[in-house]
mmCIF file of C-alpha atoms in Angstrom:
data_model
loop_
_atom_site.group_PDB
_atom_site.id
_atom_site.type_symbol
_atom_site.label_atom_id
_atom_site.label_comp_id
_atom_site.label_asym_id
_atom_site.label_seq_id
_atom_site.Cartn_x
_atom_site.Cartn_y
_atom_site.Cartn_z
ATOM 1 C CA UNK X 1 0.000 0.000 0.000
ATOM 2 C CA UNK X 2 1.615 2.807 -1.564
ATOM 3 C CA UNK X 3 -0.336 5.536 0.782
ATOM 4 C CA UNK X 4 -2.248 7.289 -1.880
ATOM 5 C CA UNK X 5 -5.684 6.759 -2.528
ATOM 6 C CA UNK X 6 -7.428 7.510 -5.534
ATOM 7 C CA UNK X 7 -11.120 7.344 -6.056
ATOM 8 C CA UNK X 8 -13.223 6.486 -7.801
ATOM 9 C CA UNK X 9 -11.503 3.222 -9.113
ATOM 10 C CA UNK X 10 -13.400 2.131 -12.010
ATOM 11 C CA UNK X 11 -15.569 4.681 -13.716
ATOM 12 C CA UNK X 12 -17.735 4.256 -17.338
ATOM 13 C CA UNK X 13 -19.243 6.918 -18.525
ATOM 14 C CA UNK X 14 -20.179 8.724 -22.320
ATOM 15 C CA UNK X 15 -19.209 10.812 -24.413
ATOM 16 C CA UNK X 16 -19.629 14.444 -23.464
ATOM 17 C CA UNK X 17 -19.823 13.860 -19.740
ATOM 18 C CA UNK X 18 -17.986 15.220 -17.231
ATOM 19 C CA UNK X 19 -16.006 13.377 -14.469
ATOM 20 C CA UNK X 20 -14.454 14.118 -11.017
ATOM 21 C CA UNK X 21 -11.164 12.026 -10.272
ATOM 22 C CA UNK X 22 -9.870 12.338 -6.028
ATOM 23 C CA UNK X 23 -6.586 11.696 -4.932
ATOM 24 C CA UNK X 24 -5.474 11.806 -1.775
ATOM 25 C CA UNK X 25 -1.732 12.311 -1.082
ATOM 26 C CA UNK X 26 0.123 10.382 1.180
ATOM 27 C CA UNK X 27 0.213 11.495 5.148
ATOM 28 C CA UNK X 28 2.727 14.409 4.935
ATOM 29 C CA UNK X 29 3.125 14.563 1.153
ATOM 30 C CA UNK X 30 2.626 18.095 -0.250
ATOM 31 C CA UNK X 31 3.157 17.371 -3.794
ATOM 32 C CA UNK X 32 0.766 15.753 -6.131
ATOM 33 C CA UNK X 33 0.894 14.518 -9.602
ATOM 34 C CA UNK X 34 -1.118 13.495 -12.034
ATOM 35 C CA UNK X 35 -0.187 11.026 -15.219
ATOM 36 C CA UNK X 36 -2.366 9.166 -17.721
ATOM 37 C CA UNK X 37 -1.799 6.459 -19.599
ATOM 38 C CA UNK X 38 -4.124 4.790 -22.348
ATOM 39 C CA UNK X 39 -3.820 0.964 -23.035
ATOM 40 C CA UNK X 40 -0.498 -0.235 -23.567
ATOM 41 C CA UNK X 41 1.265 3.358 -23.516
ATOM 42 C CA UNK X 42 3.684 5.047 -21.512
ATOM 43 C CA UNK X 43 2.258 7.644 -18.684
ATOM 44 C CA UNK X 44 1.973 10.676 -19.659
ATOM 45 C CA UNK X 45 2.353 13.936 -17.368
ATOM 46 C CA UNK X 46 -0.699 16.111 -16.642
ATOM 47 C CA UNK X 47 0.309 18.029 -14.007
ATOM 48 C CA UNK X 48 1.497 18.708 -10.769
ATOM 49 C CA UNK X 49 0.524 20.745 -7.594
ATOM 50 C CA UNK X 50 2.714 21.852 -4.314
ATOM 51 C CA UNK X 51 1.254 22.485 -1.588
ATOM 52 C CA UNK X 52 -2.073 24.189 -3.562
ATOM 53 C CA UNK X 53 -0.139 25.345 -6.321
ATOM 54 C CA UNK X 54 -0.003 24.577 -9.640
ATOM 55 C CA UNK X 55 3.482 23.892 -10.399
ATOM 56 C CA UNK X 56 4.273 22.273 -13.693
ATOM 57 C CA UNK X 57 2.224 21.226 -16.383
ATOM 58 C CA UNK X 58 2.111 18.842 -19.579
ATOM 59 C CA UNK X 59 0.099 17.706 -22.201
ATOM 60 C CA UNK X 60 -3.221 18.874 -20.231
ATOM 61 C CA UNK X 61 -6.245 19.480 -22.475
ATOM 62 C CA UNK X 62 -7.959 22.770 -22.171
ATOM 63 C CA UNK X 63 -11.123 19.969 -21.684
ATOM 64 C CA UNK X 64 -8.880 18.758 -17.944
ATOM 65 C CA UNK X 65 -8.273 20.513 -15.173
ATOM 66 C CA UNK X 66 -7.287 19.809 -11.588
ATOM 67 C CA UNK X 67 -6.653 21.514 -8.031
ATOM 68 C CA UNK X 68 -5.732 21.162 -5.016
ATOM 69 C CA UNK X 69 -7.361 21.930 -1.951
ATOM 70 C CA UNK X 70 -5.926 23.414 1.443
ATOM 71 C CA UNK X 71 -6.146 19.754 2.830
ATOM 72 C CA UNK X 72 -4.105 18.773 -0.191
ATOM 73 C CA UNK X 73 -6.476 16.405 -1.557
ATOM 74 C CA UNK X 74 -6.475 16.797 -5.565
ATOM 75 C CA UNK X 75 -9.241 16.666 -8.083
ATOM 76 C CA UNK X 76 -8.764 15.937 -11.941
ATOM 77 C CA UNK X 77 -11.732 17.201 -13.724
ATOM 78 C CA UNK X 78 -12.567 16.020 -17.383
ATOM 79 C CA UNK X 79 -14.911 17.067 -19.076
ATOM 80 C CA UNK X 80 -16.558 17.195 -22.655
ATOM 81 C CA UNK X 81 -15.160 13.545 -22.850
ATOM 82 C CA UNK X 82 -14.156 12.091 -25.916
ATOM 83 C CA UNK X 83 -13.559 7.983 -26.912
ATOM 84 C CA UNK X 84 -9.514 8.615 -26.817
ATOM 85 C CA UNK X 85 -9.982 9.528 -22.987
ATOM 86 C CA UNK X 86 -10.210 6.167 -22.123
ATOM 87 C CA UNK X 87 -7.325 5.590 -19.839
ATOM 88 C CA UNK X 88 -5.789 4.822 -16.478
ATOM 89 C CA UNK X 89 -5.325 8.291 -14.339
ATOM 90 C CA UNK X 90 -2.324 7.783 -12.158
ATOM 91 C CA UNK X 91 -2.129 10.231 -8.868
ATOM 92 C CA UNK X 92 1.020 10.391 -7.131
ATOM 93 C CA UNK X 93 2.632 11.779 -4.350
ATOM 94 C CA UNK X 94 6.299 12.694 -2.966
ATOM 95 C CA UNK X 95 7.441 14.738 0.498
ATOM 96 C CA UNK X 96 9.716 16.241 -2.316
ATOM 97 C CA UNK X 97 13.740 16.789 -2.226
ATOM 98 C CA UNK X 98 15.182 13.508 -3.125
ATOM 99 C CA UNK X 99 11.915 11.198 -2.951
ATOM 100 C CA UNK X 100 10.355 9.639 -5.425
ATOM 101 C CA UNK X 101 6.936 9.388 -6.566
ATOM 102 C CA UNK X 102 4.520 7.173 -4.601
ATOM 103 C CA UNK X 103 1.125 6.087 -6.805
ATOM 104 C CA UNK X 104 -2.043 5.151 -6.469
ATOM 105 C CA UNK X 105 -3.590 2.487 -7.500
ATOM 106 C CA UNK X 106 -5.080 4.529 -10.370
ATOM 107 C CA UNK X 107 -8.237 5.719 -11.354
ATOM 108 C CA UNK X 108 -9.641 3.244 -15.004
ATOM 109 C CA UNK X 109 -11.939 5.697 -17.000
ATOM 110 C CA UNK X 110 -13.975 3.755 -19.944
ATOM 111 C CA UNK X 111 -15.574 6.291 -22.273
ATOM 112 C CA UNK X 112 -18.420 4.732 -24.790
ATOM 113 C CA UNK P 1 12.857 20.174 -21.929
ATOM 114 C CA UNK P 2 14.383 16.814 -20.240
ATOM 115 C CA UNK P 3 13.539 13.573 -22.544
ATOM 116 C CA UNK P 4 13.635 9.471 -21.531
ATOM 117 C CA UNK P 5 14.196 7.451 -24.120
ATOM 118 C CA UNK P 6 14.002 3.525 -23.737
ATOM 119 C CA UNK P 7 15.153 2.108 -26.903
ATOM 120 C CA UNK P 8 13.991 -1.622 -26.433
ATOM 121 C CA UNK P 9 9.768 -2.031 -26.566
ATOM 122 C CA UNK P 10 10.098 -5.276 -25.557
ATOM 123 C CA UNK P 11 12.782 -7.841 -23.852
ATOM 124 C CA UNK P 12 12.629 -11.557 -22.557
ATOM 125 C CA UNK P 13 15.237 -13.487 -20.514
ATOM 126 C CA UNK P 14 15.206 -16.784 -19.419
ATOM 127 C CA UNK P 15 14.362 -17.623 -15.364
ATOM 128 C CA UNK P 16 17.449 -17.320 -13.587
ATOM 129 C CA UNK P 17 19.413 -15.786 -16.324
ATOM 130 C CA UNK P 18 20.225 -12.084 -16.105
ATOM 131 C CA UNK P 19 19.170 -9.068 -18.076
ATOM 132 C CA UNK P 20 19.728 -5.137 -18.848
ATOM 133 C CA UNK P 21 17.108 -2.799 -20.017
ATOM 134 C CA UNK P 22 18.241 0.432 -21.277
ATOM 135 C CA UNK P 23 17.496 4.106 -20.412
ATOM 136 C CA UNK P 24 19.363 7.326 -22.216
ATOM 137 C CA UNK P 25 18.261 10.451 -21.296
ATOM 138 C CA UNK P 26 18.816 14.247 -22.474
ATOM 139 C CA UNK P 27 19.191 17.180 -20.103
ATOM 140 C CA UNK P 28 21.485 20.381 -19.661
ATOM 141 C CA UNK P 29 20.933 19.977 -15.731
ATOM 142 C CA UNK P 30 23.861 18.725 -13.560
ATOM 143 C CA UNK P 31 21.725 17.632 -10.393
ATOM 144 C CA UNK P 32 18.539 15.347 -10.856
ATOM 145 C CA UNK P 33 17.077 11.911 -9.888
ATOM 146 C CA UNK P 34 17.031 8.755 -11.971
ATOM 147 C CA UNK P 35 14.568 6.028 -11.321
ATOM 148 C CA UNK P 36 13.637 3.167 -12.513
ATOM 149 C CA UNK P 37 9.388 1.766 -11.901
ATOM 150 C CA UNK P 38 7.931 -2.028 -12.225
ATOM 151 C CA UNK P 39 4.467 -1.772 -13.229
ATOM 152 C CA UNK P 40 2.955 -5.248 -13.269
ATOM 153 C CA UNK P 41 -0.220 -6.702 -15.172
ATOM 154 C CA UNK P 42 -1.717 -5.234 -12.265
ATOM 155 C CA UNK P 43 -0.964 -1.954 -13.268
ATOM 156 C CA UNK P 44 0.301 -0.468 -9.969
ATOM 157 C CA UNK P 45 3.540 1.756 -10.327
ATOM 158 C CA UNK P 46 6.391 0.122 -7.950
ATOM 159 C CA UNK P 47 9.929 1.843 -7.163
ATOM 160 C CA UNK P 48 12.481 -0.309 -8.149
ATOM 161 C CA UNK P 49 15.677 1.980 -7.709
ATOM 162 C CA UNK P 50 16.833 5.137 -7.197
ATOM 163 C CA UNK P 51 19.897 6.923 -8.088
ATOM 164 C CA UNK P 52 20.854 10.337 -7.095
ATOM 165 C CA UNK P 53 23.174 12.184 -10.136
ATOM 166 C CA UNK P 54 25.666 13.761 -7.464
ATOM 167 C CA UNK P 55 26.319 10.201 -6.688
ATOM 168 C CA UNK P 56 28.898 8.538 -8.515
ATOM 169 C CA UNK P 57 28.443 5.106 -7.404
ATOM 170 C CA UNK P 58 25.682 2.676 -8.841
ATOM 171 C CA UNK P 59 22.880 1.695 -7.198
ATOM 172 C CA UNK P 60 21.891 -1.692 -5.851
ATOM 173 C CA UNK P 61 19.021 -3.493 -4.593
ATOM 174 C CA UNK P 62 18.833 -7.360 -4.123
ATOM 175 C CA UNK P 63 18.936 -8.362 -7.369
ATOM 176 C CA UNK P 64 18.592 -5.106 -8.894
ATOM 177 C CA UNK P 65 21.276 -2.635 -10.188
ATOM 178 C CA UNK P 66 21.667 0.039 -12.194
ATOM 179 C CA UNK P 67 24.771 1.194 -14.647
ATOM 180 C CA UNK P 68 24.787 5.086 -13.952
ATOM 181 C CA UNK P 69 27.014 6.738 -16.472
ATOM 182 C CA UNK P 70 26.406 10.447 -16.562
ATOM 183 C CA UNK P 71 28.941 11.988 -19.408
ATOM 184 C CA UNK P 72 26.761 9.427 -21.677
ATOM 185 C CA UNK P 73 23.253 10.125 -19.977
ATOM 186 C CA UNK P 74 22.666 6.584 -19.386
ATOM 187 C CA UNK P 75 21.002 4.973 -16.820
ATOM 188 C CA UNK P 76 20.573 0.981 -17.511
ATOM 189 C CA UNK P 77 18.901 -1.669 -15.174
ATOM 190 C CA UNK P 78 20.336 -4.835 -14.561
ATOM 191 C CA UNK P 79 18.133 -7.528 -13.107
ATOM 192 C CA UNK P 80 19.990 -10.627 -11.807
ATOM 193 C CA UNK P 81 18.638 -14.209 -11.077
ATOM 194 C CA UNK P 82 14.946 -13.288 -13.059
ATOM 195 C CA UNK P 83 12.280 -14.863 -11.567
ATOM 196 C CA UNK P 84 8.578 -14.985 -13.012
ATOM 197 C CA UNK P 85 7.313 -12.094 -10.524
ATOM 198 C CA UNK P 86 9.975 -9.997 -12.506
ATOM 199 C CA UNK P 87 7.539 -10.319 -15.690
ATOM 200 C CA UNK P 88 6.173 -6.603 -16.416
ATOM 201 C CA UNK P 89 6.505 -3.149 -18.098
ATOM 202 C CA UNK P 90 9.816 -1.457 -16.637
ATOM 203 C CA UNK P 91 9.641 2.315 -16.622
ATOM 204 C CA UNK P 92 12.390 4.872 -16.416
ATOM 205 C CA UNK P 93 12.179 8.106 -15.502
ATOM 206 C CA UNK P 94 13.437 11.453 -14.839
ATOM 207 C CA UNK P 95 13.382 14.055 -11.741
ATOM 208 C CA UNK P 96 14.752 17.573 -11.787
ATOM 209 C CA UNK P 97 16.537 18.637 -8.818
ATOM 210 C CA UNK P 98 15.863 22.346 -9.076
ATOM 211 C CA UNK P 99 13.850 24.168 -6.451
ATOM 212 C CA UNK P 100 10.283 24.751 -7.728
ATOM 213 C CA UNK P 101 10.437 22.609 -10.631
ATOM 214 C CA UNK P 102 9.662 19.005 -10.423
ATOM 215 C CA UNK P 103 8.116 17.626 -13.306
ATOM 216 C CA UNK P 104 9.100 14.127 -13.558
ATOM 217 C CA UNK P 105 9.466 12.727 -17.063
ATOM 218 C CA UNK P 106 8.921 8.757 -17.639
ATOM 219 C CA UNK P 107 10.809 7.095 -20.458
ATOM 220 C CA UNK P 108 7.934 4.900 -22.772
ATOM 221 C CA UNK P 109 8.803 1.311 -20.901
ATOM 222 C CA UNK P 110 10.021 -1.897 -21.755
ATOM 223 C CA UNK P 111 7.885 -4.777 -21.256
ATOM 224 C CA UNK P 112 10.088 -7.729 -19.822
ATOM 225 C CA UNK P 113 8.547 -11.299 -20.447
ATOM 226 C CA UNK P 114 9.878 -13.832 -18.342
ATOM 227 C CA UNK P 115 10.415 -17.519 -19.597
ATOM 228 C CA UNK P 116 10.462 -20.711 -17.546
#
């Protein structure tokens, strides 16, 4: 048990819908991250939040966004969703300086 | 921007026998962290090892080890003695040192099949 808990873990929904995706860090963690990766790809970076601020981002659609709240709990919201975002949504959390990242089990989104 | 690159899609090795999966990566940074993640048909991401750039000497864990060589920006890992449980999709990946900025790049994995 990595420490980080990400909810909900299966989740089908349909085209054009929106979805909320929760992550909760682990105990002491103030950074958060947040990857996808579709079926047999690499993860790809989202972005990433310290301690309620947005500090680096990827390849984020305009469509995603994400936050994180003053008890560092993180959302991903997608929304308008299309076929291709099908995926796994990784969260994952590090105390920062030399640690590395800690995941959850992931969040699998099925879009028909 | 920092890039992973892991050249080899796919890799097998006999139980017991060893093998290397490769890792270059690009970067005008002289401090940042190297890792390498296990991510079984189960799909949860497991640390396998760690290495530290400022740190010239490799790093080891049971049977795991990595070849750090940092004028070539490689980072390889060796896995001794495979077992069956070693069967999955091996990830490297990249962490800036600098203050403020720590966007952690992953290389596009090598999946390691495991034969009896």
């Amino acid at each position: 048990d990595s420490g980080v808990t990400q909810t909900p873990k299966h989740l089908i929904t349909a085209t054009g819908q929106r979805v909320t995706l929760r992550c909760s860090p682990r105990s002491g963690d103030l950074s958060v991250y947040w990857y996808q990766q579709s079926l047999d790809q690499g993860l790809q970076f989202l972005i990433q939040y310290y301690n309620g601020e947005e500090r680096a981002k990827g390849n984020i659609l305009e469509r995603f966004s994400a936050q994180q709240f003053p008890d560092l709990h993180s959302e991903l919201n997608l929304s308008s969703l299309e076929l291709g975002d099908s995926a796994l949504y990784f969260c994952a959390s590090t105390s920062g300086g030399a640690g590395e990242l800690f995941f959850g089990e992931g969040s699998r989104l099925t879009v028909l | 921007a920092q890039t992973v690159t892991q050249s080899q899609p796919e890799m097998s090795v006999q139980e017991a026998e060893t093998v290397t999966l490769s890792c270059t990566y690009d970067t005008s940074e002289s401090d940042y962290y190297l890792f390498w993640y296990k991510q079984p048909p189960s799909r949860q991401m497991i640390l396998v090892i760690r290495q530290e750039a400022y740190k010239q000497q490799n790093a080891t864990e049971n049977r795991f080890s990595v070849n750090f060589q940092k004028a070539a920006k490689s980072f390889s890992l060796k896995i001794s003695d495979s077992q069956l449980g070693d069967a999955a999709m091996y990830f490297c990946a990249y962490r800036s040192a600098m203050e403020g900025y720590q966007k952690v790049t992953f290389g596009t994995g090598t999946k390691l099949q495991v034969i009896p």
